[in-house]
Amino acid sequence: MLVGDIMRGDVKTADGGDTFADVAKLMRANGISSVVVLGKDGALAGIVTERDIVNLVAAGGDPHTVEVAHGMTRRHLETIGSKADIAEAAEQMVSLNIRHLPVVDKDRVVGILSIRDLTKWAAEELAAGHEMPDIARSQTALKAASELQKQRQLS
């Protein structure tokens, strides 16, 4: 199974001039926990996650005035291609302790993959009654979700 098969293609985006409050409203309206930030050229510039918003508020920043360009995750921004195997994506998430991977093909964001997407796929794969469920990838995805949850509890 490939990343492109289970990623969310309807990526919600922001630009660096949007405020954290704007992005939080977008997250809430769409039931998501991250928003991809695009540069003026349409290329990936960063990502804003719930954790970035919490860190801003905890540091005393005003989400209504601080632009995402000043607090988004941009350093060591990890991505994956749509043709990558989902097991590779799961392992990458665990090794980097991240829950969201922008999917990039030819320098353009084409989707986003979250640990929630992997977990949902694994549960459906195992419960759907397929004659030959993909047990190995399902186990990898569920193990990744479990490891990320453990890492979150420790930090």
Short mmCIF file of C-alpha atoms in Angstrom, two decimals:
data_model
loop_
_atom_site.label_atom_id
_atom_site.label_comp_id
_atom_site.label_asym_id
_atom_site.label_seq_id
_atom_site.Cartn_x
_atom_site.Cartn_y
_atom_site.Cartn_z
CA MET A 1 0.00 0.00 0.00
CA LEU A 2 1.32 3.41 -0.95
CA VAL A 3 1.10 6.75 0.84
CA GLY A 4 -0.86 8.16 -2.11
CA ASP A 5 -3.55 5.52 -1.55
CA ILE A 6 -4.46 6.69 1.95
CA MET A 7 -3.25 10.29 2.22
CA ARG A 8 -5.70 13.17 2.45
CA GLY A 9 -5.61 15.05 -0.82
CA ASP A 10 -7.72 17.94 0.40
CA VAL A 11 -4.86 19.65 2.19
CA LYS A 12 -5.82 22.75 4.14
CA THR A 13 -3.25 25.46 3.66
CA ALA A 14 -2.29 28.84 5.01
CA ASP A 15 0.31 31.41 4.13
CA GLY A 16 2.95 32.86 6.42
CA GLY A 17 0.96 36.06 6.98
CA ASP A 18 -2.05 34.27 8.49
CA THR A 19 -2.32 34.42 12.26
CA PHE A 20 -2.28 31.45 14.56
CA ALA A 21 -5.92 32.22 15.39
CA ASP A 22 -6.80 32.00 11.68
CA VAL A 23 -5.13 28.61 11.44
CA ALA A 24 -6.76 27.37 14.66
CA LYS A 25 -10.18 28.28 13.26
CA LEU A 26 -9.37 26.41 10.04
CA MET A 27 -8.33 23.35 12.06
CA ARG A 28 -11.49 23.45 14.13
CA ALA A 29 -13.80 23.95 11.14
CA ASN A 30 -12.27 20.97 9.35
CA GLY A 31 -11.63 18.64 12.29
CA ILE A 32 -7.90 18.50 11.58
CA SER A 33 -4.80 18.97 13.70
CA SER A 34 -2.35 20.47 11.21
CA VAL A 35 -2.28 22.99 8.37
CA VAL A 36 0.37 23.17 5.68
CA VAL A 37 1.94 26.58 5.08
CA LEU A 38 2.78 27.43 1.48
CA GLY A 39 5.22 30.05 0.29
CA LYS A 40 4.45 32.65 -2.36
CA ASP A 41 5.67 30.21 -5.00
CA GLY A 42 3.23 27.54 -3.80
CA ALA A 43 6.01 25.36 -2.40
CA LEU A 44 5.96 23.93 1.11
CA ALA A 45 7.19 26.52 3.61
CA GLY A 46 6.19 24.87 6.89
CA ILE A 47 3.46 23.23 8.89
CA VAL A 48 1.43 24.40 11.87
CA THR A 49 0.27 21.76 14.31
CA GLU A 50 -1.80 21.91 17.46
CA ARG A 51 1.46 21.66 19.38
CA ASP A 52 2.78 24.83 17.68
CA ILE A 53 -0.34 26.70 18.79
CA VAL A 54 -0.04 25.43 22.36
CA ASN A 55 3.65 26.39 22.45
CA LEU A 56 2.85 29.90 21.22
CA VAL A 57 0.15 30.47 23.83
CA ALA A 58 2.26 28.93 26.62
CA ALA A 59 5.10 31.30 25.73
CA GLY A 60 2.76 34.29 26.08
CA GLY A 61 2.21 34.91 22.36
CA ASP A 62 -1.08 36.32 21.13
CA PRO A 63 -2.54 33.95 18.52
CA HIS A 64 -4.63 36.81 17.12
CA THR A 65 -1.58 38.88 16.18
CA VAL A 66 1.33 36.46 15.73
CA GLU A 67 1.73 35.31 12.13
CA VAL A 68 2.36 31.63 11.50
CA ALA A 69 5.63 32.47 9.76
CA HIS A 70 6.98 33.30 13.24
CA GLY A 71 6.12 30.02 14.92
CA MET A 72 5.42 27.29 12.38
CA THR A 73 7.57 24.20 12.13
CA ARG A 74 9.97 24.85 9.30
CA ARG A 75 13.32 23.54 10.43
CA HIS A 76 13.87 19.90 9.69
CA LEU A 77 10.50 19.78 7.95
CA GLU A 78 9.96 16.21 6.92
CA THR A 79 8.03 15.12 3.84
CA ILE A 80 7.33 11.92 1.98
CA GLY A 81 6.41 11.09 -1.61
CA SER A 82 3.07 9.65 -2.65
CA LYS A 83 4.80 6.55 -4.07
CA ALA A 84 6.43 5.66 -0.74
CA ASP A 85 5.22 2.61 1.14
CA ILE A 86 3.01 3.36 4.13
CA ALA A 87 5.26 1.24 6.34
CA GLU A 88 8.12 3.63 5.49
CA ALA A 89 5.90 6.58 6.42
CA ALA A 90 4.98 4.98 9.75
CA GLU A 91 8.62 4.29 10.58
CA GLN A 92 9.60 7.84 9.61
CA MET A 93 6.91 9.27 11.91
CA VAL A 94 8.08 7.20 14.86
CA SER A 95 11.78 7.88 14.37
CA LEU A 96 11.15 11.63 14.17
CA ASN A 97 8.34 11.73 16.75
CA ILE A 98 5.93 13.46 14.36
CA ARG A 99 2.27 12.85 13.66
CA HIS A 100 1.90 14.57 10.27
CA LEU A 101 3.81 14.19 7.03
CA PRO A 102 3.20 16.51 4.11
CA VAL A 103 3.19 14.49 0.89
CA VAL A 104 5.25 16.16 -1.81
CA ASP A 105 5.73 15.20 -5.44
CA LYS A 106 7.88 17.33 -7.75
CA ASP A 107 8.22 20.07 -5.11
CA ARG A 108 4.42 20.44 -4.78
CA VAL A 109 2.27 19.46 -1.82
CA VAL A 110 -0.18 16.85 -3.04
CA GLY A 111 -1.49 15.61 0.27
CA ILE A 112 -0.90 15.04 3.94
CA LEU A 113 -0.63 11.82 5.91
CA SER A 114 -1.33 11.69 9.62
CA ILE A 115 -0.87 8.93 12.13
CA ARG A 116 -4.65 8.98 12.40
CA ASP A 117 -4.90 8.16 8.67
CA LEU A 118 -2.53 5.22 9.14
CA THR A 119 -4.43 3.94 12.16
CA LYS A 120 -7.79 4.24 10.39
CA TRP A 121 -6.45 2.38 7.36
CA ALA A 122 -4.99 -0.40 9.55
CA ALA A 123 -8.23 -0.86 11.49
CA GLU A 124 -10.29 -1.01 8.30
CA GLU A 125 -7.80 -3.37 6.68
CA LEU A 126 -7.98 -5.81 9.58
CA ALA A 127 -11.73 -5.54 10.17
CA ALA A 128 -13.02 -5.49 6.58
CA GLY A 129 -12.96 -9.23 6.13
CA HIS A 130 -10.49 -9.23 3.24
CA GLU A 131 -9.41 -12.69 2.23
CA MET A 132 -5.78 -11.57 2.49
CA PRO A 133 -5.51 -8.52 4.77
CA ASP A 134 -2.20 -6.67 4.79
CA ILE A 135 -1.27 -7.77 8.28
CA ALA A 136 2.38 -6.67 8.17
CA ARG A 137 1.63 -3.08 7.14
CA SER A 138 -1.34 -2.93 9.51
CA GLN A 139 0.87 -4.00 12.39
CA THR A 140 3.50 -1.43 11.41
CA ALA A 141 0.90 1.36 11.30
CA LEU A 142 -0.64 0.40 14.64
CA LYS A 143 2.75 0.00 16.27
CA ALA A 144 3.73 3.46 15.02
CA ALA A 145 0.59 4.97 16.54
CA SER A 146 1.30 3.22 19.83
CA GLU A 147 4.94 4.37 19.88
CA LEU A 148 3.98 7.98 19.12
CA GLN A 149 1.42 7.91 21.91
CA LYS A 150 4.06 6.61 24.34
CA GLN A 151 6.49 9.33 23.24
CA ARG A 152 3.82 11.98 23.79
CA GLN A 153 3.13 10.73 27.31
CA LEU A 154 6.83 10.88 28.16
CA SER A 155 7.31 14.43 26.89
#
